[in-house]
Short mmCIF file of N, CA and C in Angstrom, two decimals:
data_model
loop_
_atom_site.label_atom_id
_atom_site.label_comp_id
_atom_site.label_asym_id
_atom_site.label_seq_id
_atom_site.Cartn_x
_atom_site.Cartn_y
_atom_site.Cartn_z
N UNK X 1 5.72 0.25 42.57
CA UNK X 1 5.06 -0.99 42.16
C UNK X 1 3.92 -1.29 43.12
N UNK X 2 2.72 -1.87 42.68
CA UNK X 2 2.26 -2.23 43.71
C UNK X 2 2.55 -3.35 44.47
N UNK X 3 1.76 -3.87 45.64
CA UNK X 3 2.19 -4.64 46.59
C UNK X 3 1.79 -6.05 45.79
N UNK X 4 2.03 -6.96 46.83
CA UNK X 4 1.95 -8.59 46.49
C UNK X 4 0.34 -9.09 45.81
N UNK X 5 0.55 -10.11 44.99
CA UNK X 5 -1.06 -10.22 44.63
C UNK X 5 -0.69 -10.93 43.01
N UNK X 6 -2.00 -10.91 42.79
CA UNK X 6 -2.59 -11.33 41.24
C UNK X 6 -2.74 -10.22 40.82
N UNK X 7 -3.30 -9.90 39.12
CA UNK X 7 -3.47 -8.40 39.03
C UNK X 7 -4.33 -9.19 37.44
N UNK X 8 -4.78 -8.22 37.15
CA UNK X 8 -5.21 -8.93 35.74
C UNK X 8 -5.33 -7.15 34.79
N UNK X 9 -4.88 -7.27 33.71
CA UNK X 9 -5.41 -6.80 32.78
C UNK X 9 -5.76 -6.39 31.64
N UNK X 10 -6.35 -5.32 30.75
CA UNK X 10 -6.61 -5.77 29.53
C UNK X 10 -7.53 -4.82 28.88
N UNK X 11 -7.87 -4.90 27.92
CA UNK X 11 -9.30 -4.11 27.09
C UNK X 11 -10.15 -3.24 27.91
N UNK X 12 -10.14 -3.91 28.83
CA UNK X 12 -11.61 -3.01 30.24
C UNK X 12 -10.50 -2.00 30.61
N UNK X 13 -9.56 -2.11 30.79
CA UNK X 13 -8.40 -1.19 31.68
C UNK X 13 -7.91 -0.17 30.96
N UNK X 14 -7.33 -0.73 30.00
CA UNK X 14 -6.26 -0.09 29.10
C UNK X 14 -6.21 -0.31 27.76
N UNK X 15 -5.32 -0.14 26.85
CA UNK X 15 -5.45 -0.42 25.62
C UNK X 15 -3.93 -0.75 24.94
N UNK X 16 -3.39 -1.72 24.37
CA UNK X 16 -2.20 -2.89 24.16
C UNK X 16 -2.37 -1.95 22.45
N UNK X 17 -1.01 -0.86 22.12
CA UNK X 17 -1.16 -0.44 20.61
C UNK X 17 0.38 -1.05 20.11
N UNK X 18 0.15 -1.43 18.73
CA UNK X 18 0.97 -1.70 18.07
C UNK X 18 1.13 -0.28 17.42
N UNK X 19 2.87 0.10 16.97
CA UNK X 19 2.79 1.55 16.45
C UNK X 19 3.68 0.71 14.72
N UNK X 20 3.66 1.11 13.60
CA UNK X 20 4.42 1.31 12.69
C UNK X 20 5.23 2.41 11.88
N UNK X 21 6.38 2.47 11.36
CA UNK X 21 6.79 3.66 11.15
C UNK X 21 7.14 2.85 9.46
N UNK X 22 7.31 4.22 8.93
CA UNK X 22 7.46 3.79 6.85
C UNK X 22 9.30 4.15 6.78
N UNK X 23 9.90 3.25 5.84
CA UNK X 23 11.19 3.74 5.37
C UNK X 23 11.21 3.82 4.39
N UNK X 24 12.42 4.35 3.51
CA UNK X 24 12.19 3.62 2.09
C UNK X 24 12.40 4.85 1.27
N UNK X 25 12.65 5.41 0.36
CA UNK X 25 12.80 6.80 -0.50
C UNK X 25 11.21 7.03 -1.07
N UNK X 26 10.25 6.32 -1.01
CA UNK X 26 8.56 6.17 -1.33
C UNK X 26 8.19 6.80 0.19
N UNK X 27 8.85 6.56 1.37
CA UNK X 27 8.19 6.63 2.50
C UNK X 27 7.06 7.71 2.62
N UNK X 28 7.18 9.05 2.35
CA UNK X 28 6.61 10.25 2.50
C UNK X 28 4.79 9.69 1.70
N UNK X 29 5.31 8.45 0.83
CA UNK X 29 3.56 8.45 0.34
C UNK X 29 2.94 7.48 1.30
N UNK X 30 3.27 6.80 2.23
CA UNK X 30 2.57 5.55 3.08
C UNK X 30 2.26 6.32 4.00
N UNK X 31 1.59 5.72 4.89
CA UNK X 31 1.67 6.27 6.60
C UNK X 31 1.96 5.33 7.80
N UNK X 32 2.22 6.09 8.73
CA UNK X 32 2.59 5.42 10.31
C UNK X 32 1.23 5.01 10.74
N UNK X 33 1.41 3.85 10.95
CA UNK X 33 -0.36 3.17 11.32
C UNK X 33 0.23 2.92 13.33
N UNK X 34 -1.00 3.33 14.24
CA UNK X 34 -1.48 2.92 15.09
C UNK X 34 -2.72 1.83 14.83
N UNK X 35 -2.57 0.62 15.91
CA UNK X 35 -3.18 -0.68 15.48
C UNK X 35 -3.24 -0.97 17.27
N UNK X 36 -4.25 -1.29 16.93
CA UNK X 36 -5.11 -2.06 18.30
C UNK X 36 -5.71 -2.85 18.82
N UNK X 37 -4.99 -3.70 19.39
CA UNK X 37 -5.29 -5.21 20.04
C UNK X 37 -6.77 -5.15 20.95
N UNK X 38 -7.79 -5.16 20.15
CA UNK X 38 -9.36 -5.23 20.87
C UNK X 38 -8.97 -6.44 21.71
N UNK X 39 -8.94 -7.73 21.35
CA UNK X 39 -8.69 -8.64 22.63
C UNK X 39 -7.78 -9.14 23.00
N UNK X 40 -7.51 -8.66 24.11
CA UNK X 40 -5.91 -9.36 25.06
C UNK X 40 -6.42 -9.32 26.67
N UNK X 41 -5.66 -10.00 27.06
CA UNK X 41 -5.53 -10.10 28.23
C UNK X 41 -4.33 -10.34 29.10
N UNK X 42 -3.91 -9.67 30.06
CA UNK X 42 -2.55 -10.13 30.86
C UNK X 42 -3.08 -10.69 32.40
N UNK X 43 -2.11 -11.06 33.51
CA UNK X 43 -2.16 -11.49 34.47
C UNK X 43 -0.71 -10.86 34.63
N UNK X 44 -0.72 -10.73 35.73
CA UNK X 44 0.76 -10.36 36.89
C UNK X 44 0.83 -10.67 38.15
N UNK X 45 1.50 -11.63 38.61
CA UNK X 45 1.62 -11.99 39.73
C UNK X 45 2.61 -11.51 40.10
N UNK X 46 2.55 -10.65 41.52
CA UNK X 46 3.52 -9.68 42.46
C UNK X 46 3.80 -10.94 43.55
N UNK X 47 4.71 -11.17 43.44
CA UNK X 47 5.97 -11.80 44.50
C UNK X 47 5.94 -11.14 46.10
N UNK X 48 6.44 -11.55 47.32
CA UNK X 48 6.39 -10.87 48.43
C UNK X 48 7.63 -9.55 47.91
N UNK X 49 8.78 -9.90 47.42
CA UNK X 49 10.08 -9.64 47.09
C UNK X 49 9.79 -8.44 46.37
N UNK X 50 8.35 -8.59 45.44
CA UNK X 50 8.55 -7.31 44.79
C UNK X 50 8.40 -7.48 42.76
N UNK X 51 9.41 -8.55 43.18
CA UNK X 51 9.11 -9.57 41.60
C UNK X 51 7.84 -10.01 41.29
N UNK X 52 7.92 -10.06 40.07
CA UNK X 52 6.77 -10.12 39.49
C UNK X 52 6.51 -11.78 38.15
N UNK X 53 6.00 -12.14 37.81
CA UNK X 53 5.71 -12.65 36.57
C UNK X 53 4.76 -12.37 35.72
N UNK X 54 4.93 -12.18 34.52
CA UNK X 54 4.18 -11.42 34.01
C UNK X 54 3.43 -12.32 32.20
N UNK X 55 2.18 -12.81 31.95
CA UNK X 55 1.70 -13.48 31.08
C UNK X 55 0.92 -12.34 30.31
N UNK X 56 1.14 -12.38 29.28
CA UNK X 56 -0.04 -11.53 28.04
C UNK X 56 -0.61 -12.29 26.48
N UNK X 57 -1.53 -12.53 26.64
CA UNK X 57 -2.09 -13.17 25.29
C UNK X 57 -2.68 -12.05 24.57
N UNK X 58 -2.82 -11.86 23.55
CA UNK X 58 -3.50 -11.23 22.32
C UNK X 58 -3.82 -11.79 21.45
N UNK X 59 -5.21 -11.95 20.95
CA UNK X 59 -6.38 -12.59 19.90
C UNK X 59 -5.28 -11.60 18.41
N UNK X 60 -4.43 -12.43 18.15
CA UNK X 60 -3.85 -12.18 16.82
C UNK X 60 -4.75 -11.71 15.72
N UNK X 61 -5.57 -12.11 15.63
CA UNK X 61 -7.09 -11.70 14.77
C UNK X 61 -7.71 -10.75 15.13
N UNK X 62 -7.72 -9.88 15.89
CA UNK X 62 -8.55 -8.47 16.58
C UNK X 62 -7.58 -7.47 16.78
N UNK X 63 -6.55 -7.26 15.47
CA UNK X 63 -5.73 -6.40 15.74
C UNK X 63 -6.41 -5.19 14.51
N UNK X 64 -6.47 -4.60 15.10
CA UNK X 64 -7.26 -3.45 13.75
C UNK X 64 -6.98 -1.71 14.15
N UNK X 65 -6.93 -1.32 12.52
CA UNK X 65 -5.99 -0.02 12.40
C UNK X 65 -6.66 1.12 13.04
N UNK X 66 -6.17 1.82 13.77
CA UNK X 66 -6.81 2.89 14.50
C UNK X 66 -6.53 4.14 14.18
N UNK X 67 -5.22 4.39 13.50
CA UNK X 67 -4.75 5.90 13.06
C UNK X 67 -3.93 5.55 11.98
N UNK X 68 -3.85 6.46 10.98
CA UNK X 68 -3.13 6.33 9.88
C UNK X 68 -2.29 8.19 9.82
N UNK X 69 -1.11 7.89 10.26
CA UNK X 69 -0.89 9.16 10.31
C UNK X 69 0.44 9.50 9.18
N UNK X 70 0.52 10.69 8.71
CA UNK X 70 1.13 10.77 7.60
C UNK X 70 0.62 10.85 6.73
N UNK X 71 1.79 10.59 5.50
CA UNK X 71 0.77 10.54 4.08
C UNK X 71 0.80 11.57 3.18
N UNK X 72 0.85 11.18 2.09
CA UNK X 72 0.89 12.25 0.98
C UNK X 72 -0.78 12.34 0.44
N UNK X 73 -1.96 11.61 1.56
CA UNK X 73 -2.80 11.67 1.20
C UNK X 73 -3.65 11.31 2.44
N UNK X 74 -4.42 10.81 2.94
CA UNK X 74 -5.31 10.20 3.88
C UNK X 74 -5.50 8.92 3.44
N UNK X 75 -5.33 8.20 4.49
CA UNK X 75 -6.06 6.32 4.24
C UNK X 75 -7.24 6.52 4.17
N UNK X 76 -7.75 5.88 2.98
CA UNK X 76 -8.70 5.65 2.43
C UNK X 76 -9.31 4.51 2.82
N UNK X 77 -10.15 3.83 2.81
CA UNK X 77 -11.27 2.54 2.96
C UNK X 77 -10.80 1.50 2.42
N UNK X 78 -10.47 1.40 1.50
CA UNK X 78 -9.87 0.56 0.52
C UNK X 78 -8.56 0.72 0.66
N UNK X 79 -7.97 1.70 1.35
CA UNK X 79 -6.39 1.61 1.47
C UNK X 79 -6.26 0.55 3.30
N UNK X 80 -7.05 1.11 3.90
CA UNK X 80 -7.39 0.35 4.92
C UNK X 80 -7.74 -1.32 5.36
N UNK X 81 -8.63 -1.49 3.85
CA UNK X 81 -8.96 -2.68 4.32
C UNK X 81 -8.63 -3.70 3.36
N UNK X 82 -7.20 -3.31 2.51
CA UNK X 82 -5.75 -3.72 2.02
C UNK X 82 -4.73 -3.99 2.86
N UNK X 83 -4.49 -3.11 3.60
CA UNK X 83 -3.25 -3.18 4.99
C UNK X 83 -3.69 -4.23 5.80
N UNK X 84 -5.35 -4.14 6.19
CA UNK X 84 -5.55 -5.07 7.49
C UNK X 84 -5.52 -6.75 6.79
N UNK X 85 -6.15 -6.74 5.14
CA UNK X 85 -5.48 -8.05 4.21
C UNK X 85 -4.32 -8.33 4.34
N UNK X 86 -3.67 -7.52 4.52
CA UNK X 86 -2.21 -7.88 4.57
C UNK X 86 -1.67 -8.08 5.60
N UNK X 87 -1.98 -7.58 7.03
CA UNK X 87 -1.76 -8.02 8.10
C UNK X 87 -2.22 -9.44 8.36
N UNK X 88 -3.34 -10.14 7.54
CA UNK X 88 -3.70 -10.95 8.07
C UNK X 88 -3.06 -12.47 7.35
N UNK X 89 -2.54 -12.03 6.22
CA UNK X 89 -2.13 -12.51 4.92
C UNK X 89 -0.35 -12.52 6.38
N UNK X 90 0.38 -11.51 7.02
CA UNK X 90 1.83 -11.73 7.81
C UNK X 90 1.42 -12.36 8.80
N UNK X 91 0.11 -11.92 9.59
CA UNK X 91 0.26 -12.71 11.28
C UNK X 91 -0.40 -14.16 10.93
N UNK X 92 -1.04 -14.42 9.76
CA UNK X 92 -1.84 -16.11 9.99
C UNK X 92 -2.88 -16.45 11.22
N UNK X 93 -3.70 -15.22 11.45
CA UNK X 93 -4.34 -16.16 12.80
C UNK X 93 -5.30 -16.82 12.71
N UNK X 94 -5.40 -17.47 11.34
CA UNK X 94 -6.42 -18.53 11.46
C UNK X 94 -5.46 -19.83 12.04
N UNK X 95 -4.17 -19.55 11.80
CA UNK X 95 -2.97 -20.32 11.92
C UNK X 95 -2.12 -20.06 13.64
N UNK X 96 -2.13 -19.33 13.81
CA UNK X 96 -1.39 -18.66 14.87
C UNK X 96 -2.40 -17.84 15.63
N UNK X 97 -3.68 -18.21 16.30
CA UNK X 97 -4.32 -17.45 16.78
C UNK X 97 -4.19 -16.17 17.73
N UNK X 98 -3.06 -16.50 18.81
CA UNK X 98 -2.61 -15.95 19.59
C UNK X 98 -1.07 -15.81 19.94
N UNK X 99 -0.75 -14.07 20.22
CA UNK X 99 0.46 -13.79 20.24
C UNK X 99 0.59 -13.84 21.72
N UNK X 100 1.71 -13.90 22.41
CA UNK X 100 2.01 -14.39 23.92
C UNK X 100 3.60 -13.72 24.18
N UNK X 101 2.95 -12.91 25.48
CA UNK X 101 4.66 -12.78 26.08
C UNK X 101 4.27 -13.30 27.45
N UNK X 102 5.49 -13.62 27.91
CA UNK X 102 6.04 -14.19 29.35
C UNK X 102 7.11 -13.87 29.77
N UNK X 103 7.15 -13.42 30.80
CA UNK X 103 8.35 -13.21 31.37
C UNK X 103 7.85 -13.61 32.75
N UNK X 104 9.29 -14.65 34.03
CA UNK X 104 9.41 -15.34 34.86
C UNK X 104 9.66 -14.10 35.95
N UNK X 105 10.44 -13.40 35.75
CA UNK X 105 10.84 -12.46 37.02
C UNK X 105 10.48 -10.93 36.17
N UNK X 106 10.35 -9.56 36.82
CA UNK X 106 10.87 -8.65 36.62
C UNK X 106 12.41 -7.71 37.63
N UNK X 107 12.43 -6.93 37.42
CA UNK X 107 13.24 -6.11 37.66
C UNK X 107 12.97 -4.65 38.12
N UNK X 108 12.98 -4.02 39.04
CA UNK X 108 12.48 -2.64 39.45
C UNK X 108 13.43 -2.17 40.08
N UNK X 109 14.26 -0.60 39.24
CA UNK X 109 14.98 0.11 39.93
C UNK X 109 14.05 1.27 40.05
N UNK X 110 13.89 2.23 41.10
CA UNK X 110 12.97 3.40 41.39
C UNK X 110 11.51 2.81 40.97
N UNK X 111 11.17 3.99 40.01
CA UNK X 111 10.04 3.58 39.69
C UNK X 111 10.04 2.82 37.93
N UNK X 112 11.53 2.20 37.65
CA UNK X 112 11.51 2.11 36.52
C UNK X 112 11.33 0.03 36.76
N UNK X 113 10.77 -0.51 36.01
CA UNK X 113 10.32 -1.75 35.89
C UNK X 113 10.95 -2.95 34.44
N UNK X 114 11.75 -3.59 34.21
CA UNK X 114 11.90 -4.41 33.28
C UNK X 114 11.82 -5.62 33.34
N UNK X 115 11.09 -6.30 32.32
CA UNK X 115 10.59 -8.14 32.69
C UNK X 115 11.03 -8.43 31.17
N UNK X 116 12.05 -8.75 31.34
CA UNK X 116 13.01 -9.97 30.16
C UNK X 116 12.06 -11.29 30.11
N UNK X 117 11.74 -11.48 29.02
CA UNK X 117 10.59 -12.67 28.85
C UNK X 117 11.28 -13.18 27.34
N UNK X 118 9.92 -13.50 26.64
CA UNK X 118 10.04 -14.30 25.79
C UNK X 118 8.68 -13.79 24.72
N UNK X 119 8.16 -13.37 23.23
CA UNK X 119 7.17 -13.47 23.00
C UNK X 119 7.09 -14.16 21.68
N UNK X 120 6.06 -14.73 21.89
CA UNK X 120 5.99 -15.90 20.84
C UNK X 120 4.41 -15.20 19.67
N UNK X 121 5.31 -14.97 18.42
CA UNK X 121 4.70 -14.65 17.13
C UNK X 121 4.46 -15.06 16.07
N UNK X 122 3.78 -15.96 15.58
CA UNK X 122 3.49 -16.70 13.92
C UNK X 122 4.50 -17.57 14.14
N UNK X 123 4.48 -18.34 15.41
CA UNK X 123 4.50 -19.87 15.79
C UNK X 123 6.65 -19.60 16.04
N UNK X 124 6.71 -18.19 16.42
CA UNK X 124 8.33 -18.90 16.44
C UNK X 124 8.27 -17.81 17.64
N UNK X 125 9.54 -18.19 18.96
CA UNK X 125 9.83 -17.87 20.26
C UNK X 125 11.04 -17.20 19.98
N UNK X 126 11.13 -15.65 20.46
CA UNK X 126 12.34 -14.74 20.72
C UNK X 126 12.28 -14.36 22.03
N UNK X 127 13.41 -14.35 22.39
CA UNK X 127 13.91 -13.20 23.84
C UNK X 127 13.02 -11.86 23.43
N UNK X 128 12.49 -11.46 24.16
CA UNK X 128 12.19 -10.06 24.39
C UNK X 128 12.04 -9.28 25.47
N UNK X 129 12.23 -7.85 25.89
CA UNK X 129 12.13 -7.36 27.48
C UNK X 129 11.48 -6.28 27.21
N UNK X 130 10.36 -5.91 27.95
CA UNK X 130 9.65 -4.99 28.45
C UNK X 130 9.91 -4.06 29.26
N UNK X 131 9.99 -2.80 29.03
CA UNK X 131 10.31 -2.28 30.00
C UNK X 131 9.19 -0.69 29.87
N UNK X 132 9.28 -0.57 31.50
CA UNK X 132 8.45 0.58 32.12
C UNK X 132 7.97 1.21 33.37
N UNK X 133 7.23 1.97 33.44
CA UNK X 133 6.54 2.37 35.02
C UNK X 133 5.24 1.44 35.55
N UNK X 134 5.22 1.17 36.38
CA UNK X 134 3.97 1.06 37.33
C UNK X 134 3.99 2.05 38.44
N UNK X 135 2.64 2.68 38.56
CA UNK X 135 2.46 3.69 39.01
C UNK X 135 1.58 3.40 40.65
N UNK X 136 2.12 3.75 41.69
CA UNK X 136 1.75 3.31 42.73
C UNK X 136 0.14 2.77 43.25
N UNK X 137 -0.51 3.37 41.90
CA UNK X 137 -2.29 3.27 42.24
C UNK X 137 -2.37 2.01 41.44
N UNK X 138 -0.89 1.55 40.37
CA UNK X 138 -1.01 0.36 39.05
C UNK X 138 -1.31 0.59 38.39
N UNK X 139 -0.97 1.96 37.60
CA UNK X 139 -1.78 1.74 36.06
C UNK X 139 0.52 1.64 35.92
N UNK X 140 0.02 0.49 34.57
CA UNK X 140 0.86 0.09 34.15
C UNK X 140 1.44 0.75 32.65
N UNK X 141 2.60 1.24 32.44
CA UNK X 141 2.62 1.77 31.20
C UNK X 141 4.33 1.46 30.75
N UNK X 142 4.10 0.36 29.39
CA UNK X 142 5.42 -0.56 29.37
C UNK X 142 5.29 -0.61 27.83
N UNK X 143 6.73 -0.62 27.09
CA UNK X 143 6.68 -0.30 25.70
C UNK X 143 7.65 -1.74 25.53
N UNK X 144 7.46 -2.07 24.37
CA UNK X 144 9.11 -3.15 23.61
C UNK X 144 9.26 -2.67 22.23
N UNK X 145 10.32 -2.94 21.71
CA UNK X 145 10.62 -2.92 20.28
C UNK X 145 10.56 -4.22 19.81
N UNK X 146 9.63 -4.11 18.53
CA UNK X 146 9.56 -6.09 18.01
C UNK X 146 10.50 -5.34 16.73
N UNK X 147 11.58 -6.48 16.51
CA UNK X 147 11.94 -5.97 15.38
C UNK X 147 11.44 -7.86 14.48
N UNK X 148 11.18 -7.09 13.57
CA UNK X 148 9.95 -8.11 13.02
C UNK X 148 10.59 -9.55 12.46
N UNK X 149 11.89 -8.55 11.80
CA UNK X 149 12.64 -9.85 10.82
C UNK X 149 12.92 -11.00 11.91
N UNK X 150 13.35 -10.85 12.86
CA UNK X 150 13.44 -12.02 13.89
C UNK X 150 12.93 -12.88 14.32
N UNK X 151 11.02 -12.44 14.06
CA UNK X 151 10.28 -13.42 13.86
C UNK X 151 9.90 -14.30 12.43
N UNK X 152 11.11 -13.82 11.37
CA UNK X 152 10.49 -14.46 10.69
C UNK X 152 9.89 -13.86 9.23
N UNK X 153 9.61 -13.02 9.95
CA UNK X 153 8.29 -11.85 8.99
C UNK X 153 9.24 -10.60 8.34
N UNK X 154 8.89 -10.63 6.90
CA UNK X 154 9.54 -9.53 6.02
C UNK X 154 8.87 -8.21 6.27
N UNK X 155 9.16 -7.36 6.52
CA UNK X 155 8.03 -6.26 6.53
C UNK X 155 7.55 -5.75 5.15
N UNK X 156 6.36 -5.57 5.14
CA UNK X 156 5.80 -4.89 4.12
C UNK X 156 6.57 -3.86 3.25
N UNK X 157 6.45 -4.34 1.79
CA UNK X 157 6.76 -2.92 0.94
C UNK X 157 5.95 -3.26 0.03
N UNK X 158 6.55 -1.88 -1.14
CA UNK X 158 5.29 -1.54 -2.37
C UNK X 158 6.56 -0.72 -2.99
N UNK X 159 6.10 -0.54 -3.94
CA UNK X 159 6.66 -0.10 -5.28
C UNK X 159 7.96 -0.33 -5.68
N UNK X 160 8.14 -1.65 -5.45
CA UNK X 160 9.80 -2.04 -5.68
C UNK X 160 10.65 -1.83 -4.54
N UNK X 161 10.21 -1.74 -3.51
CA UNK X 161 10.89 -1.82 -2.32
C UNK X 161 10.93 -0.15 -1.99
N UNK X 162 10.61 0.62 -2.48
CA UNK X 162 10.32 2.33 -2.74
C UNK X 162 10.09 2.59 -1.16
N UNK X 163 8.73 1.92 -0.59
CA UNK X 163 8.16 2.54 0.83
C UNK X 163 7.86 1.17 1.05
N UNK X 164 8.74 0.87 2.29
CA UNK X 164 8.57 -0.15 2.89
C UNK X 164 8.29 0.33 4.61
N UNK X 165 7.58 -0.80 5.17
CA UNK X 165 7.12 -1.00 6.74
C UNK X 165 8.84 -1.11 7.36
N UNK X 166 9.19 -0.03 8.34
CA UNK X 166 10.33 -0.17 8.73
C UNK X 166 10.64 -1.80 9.69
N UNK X 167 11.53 -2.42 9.85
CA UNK X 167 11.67 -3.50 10.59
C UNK X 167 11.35 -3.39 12.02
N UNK X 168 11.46 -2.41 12.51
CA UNK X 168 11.46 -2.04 14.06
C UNK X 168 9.83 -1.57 14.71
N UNK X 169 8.60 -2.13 15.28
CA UNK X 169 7.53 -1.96 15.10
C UNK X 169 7.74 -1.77 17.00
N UNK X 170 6.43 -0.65 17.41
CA UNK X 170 6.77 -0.13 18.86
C UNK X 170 5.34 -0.87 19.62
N UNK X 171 5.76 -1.43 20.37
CA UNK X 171 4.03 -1.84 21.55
C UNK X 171 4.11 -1.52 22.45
N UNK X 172 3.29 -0.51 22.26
CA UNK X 172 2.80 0.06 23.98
C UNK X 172 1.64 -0.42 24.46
N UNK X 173 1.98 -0.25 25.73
CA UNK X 173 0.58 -1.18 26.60
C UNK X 173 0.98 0.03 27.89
N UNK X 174 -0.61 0.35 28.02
CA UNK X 174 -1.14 1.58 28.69
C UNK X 174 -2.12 1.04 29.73
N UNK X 175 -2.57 0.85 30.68
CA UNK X 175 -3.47 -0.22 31.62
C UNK X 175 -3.82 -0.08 32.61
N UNK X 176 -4.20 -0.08 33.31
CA UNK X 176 -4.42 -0.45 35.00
C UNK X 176 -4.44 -1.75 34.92
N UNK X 177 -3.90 -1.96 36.62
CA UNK X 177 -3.84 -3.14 37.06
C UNK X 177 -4.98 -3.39 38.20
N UNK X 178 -5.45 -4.43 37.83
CA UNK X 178 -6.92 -4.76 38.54
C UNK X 178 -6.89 -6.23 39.73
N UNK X 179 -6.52 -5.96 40.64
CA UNK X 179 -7.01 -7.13 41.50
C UNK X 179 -7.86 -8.00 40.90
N UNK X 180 -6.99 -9.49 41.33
CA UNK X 180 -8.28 -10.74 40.48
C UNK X 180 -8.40 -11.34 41.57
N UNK X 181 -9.56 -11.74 41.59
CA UNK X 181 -10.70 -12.45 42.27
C UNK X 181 -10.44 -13.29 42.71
#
């Protein structure tokens, strides 16, 4: 971990991906979308102790599809800019602008790191924990599982429930950690 301090980071550093996976007996025709939070930002404050607290906002509205993998075909333009309708049609961020985790303490055994927080999605608050490496120079690399129904949110399907968006969606956040000012 690194030592005591502020840390900030975000977009300039690293890059915050949402991953999706397809279920469903249709599954083989959808694809696994990578999605990418253009604006976020975190802060981390390192404790003398070692602990940490840890804040992350993301512009709910600047989440946009980066890989479409799979497929009984290639995402198309129009298949693309249907999904991101529809993302925008589940997250509301004209409504819910910003998604937020927090967590008060972390946890570091070796080089492994977990911060039990809280993240708040389309206006409703779950337990959630993060967990991962920080790498002695700080680049930070920490995954969670959102499982969606908990916030609330049905996951996506199509053709009668045929190929649906599995419930279990993966965020990785890949980063350096940057001394703040």
């Amino acid at each position: 971990m690194v030592g005591e301090g502020t840390f900030r980071l975000g977009p300039d550093s690293g890059r915050l991906l949402v991953k999706t996976s397809r279920s469903g007996l249709g599954a083989r025709a959808g694809h696994d979308l990578v999605i990418e939070a253009a604006e976020w930002t975190g802060n981390v404050v390192v404790g003398p102790d070692g602990s940490a607290r840890v804040h992350v906002e993301v512009n709910a509205g600047s989440l946009t599809i980066r890989d479409a993998l799979g497929g009984l075909k290639p995402m198309t333009s129009s298949d693309r800019k249907m999904t991101e309708k529809n993302m925008v049609k589940v997250l509301q961020p004209g409504k819910y602008p910003v998604i937020t985790f927090t967590a008060d303490s972390t946890a570091q055994v070796d080089d492994a790191v977990s911060a039990p927080g809280t993240l708040t999605l389309v206006g409703k608050t779950q337990p959630l924990t993060v967990s991962g490496t920080v790498s002695p120079g700080g680049r930070l690399h920490a995954s969670a599982t959102v499982t969606q129904s908990r916030w609330g949110i049905t996951p996506f399907s199509a053709f009668f429930g045929a190929l649906r968006l599995a419930d279990d969606v993966a965020v990785e956040v890949d980063a350096g950690l940057s001394a703040a000012d």
